[in-house]
PDB file of C-alpha atoms in Angstrom:
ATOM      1  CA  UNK I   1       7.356   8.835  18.240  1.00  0.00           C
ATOM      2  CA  UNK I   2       8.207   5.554  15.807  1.00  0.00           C
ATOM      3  CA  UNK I   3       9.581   6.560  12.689  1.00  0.00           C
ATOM      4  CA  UNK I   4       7.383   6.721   9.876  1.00  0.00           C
ATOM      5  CA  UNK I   5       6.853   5.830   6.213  1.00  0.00           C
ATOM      6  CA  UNK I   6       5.978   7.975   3.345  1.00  0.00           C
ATOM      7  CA  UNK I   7       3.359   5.990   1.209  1.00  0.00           C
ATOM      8  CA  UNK I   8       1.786   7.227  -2.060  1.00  0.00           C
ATOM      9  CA  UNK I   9      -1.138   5.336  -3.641  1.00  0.00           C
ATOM     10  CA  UNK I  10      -1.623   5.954  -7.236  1.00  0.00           C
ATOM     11  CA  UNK I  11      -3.817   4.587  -9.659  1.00  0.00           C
ATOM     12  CA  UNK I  12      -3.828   5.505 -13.765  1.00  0.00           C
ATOM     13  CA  UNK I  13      -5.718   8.564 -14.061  1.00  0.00           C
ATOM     14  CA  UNK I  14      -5.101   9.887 -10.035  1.00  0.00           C
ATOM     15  CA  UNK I  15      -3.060   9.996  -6.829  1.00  0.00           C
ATOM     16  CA  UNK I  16      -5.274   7.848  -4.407  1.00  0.00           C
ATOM     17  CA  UNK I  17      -3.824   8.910  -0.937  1.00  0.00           C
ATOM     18  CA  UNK I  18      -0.618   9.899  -0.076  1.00  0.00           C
ATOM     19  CA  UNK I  19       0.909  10.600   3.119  1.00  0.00           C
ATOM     20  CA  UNK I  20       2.866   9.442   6.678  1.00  0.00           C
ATOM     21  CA  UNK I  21       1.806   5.833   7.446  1.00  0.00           C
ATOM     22  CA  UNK I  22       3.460   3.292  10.247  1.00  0.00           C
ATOM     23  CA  UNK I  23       3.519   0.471   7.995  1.00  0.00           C
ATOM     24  CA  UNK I  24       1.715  -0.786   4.694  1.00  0.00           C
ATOM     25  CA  UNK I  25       0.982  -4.221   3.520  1.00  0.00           C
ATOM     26  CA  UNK I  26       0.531  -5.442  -0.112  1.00  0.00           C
ATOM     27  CA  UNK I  27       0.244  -8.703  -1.835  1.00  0.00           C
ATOM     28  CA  UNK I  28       2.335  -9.601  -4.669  1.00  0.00           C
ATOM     29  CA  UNK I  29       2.661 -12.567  -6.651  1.00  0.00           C
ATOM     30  CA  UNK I  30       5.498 -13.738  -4.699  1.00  0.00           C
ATOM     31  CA  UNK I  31       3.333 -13.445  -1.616  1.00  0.00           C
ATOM     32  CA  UNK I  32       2.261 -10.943   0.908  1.00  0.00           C
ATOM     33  CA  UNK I  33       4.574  -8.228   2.279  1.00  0.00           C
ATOM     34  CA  UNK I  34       4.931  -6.083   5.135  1.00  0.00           C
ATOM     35  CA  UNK I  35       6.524  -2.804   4.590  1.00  0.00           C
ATOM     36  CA  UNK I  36       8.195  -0.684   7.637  1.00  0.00           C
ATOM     37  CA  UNK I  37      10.012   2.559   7.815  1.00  0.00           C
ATOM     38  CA  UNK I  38      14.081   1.550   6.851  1.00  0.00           C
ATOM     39  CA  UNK I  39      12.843  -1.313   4.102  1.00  0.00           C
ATOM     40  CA  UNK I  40      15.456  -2.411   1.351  1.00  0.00           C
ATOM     41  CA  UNK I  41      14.548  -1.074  -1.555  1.00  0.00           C
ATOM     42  CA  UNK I  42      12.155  -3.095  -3.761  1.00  0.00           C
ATOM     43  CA  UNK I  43      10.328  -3.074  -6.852  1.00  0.00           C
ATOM     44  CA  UNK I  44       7.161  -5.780  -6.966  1.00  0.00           C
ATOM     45  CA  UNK I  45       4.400  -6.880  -9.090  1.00  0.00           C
ATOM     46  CA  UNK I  46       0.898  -6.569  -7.667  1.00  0.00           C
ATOM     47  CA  UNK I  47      -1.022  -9.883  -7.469  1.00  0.00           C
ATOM     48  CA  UNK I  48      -4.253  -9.367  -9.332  1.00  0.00           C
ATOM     49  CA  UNK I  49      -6.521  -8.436  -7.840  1.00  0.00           C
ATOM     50  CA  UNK I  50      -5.833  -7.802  -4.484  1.00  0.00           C
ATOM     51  CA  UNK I  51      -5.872  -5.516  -1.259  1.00  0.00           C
ATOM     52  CA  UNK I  52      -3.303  -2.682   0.551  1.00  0.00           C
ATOM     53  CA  UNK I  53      -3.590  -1.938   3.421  1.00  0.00           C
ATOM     54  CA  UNK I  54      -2.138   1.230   4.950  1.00  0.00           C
ATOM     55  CA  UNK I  55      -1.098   1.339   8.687  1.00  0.00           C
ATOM     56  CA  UNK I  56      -1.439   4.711  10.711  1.00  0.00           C
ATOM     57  CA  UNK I  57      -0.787   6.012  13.650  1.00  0.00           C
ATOM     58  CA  UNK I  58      -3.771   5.537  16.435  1.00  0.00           C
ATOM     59  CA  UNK I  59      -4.228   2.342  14.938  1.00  0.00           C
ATOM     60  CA  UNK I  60      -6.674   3.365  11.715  1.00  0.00           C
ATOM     61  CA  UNK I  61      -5.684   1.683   8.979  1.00  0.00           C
ATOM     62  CA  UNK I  62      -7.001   2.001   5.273  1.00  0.00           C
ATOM     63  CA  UNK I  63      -7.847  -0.266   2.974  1.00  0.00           C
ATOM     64  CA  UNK I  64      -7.710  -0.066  -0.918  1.00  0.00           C
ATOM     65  CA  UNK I  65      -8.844  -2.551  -3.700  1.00  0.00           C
ATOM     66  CA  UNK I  66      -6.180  -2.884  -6.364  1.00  0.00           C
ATOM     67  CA  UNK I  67      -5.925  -4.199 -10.016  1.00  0.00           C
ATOM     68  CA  UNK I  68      -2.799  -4.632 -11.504  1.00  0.00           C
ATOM     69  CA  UNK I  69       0.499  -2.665 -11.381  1.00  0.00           C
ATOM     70  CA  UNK I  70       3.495  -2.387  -9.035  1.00  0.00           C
ATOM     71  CA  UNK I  71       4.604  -2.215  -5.601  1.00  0.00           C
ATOM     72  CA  UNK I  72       8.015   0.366  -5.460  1.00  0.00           C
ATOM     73  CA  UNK I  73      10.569   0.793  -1.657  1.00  0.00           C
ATOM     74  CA  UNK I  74      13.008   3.020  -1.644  1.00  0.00           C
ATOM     75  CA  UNK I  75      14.938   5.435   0.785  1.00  0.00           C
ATOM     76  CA  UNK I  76      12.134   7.989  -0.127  1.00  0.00           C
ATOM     77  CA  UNK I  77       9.192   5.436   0.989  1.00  0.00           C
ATOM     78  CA  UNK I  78       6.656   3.246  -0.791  1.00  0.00           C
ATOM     79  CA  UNK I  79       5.002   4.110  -4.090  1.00  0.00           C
ATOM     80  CA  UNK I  80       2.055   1.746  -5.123  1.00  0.00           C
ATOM     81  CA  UNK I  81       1.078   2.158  -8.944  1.00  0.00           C
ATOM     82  CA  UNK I  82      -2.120   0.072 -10.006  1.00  0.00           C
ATOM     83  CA  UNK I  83      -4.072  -0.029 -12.654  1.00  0.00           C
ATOM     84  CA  UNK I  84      -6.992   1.285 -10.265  1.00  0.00           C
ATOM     85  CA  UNK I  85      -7.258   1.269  -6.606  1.00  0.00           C
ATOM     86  CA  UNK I  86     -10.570   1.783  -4.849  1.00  0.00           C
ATOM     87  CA  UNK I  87     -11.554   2.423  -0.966  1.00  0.00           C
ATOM     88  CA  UNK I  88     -12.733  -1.060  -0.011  1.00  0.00           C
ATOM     89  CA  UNK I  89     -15.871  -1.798   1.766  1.00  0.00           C
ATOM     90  CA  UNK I  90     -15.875  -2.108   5.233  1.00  0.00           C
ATOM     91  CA  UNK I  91     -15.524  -5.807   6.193  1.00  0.00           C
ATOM     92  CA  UNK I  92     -18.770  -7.406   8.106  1.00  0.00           C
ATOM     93  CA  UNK I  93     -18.980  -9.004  10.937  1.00  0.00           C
TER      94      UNK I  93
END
């Protein structure tokens, strides 16, 4: 089994999701990242607004609508704090 990455997603007034995740992807302003178990540590600003996306196992992957806040890597995992972060809609084809 691939090592995973602890991922929190927290918005102002609640904790959002939180758990094991293969990879998560966020967009800050200095562009879009991709976030894997072992990342240098890294503290980023949210580009407003914009999406994460959380990578699991299987191949799900979740989807959130942020406004505002940070992106935070350590050796612990990835924290994202926004202002508010949403489920987003399922895209249409």
């Amino acid at each position: 089994m691939a090592n995973q990455l602890h991922v929190e997603v927290v918005a102002v007034e609640q904790k959002v999701w939180a758990g094991e995740a293969e990879m998560l992807v966020a967009r800050t302003t200095e562009g879009e990242i991709g976030v894997l178990p072992g990342h240098s540590p890294l503290l980023g600003l949210l580009k407003e607004p914009s999406q994460v996306r959380v990578k699991l196992a299987g191949g799900e992957q979740l989807t959130y609508d942020v406004a505002g806040g940070f992106l935070s890597i350590d050796a612990n995992g990835v924290t994202v704090l926004a202002e508010s972060a949403t489920p987003a809609a399922p895209e249409q084809h």
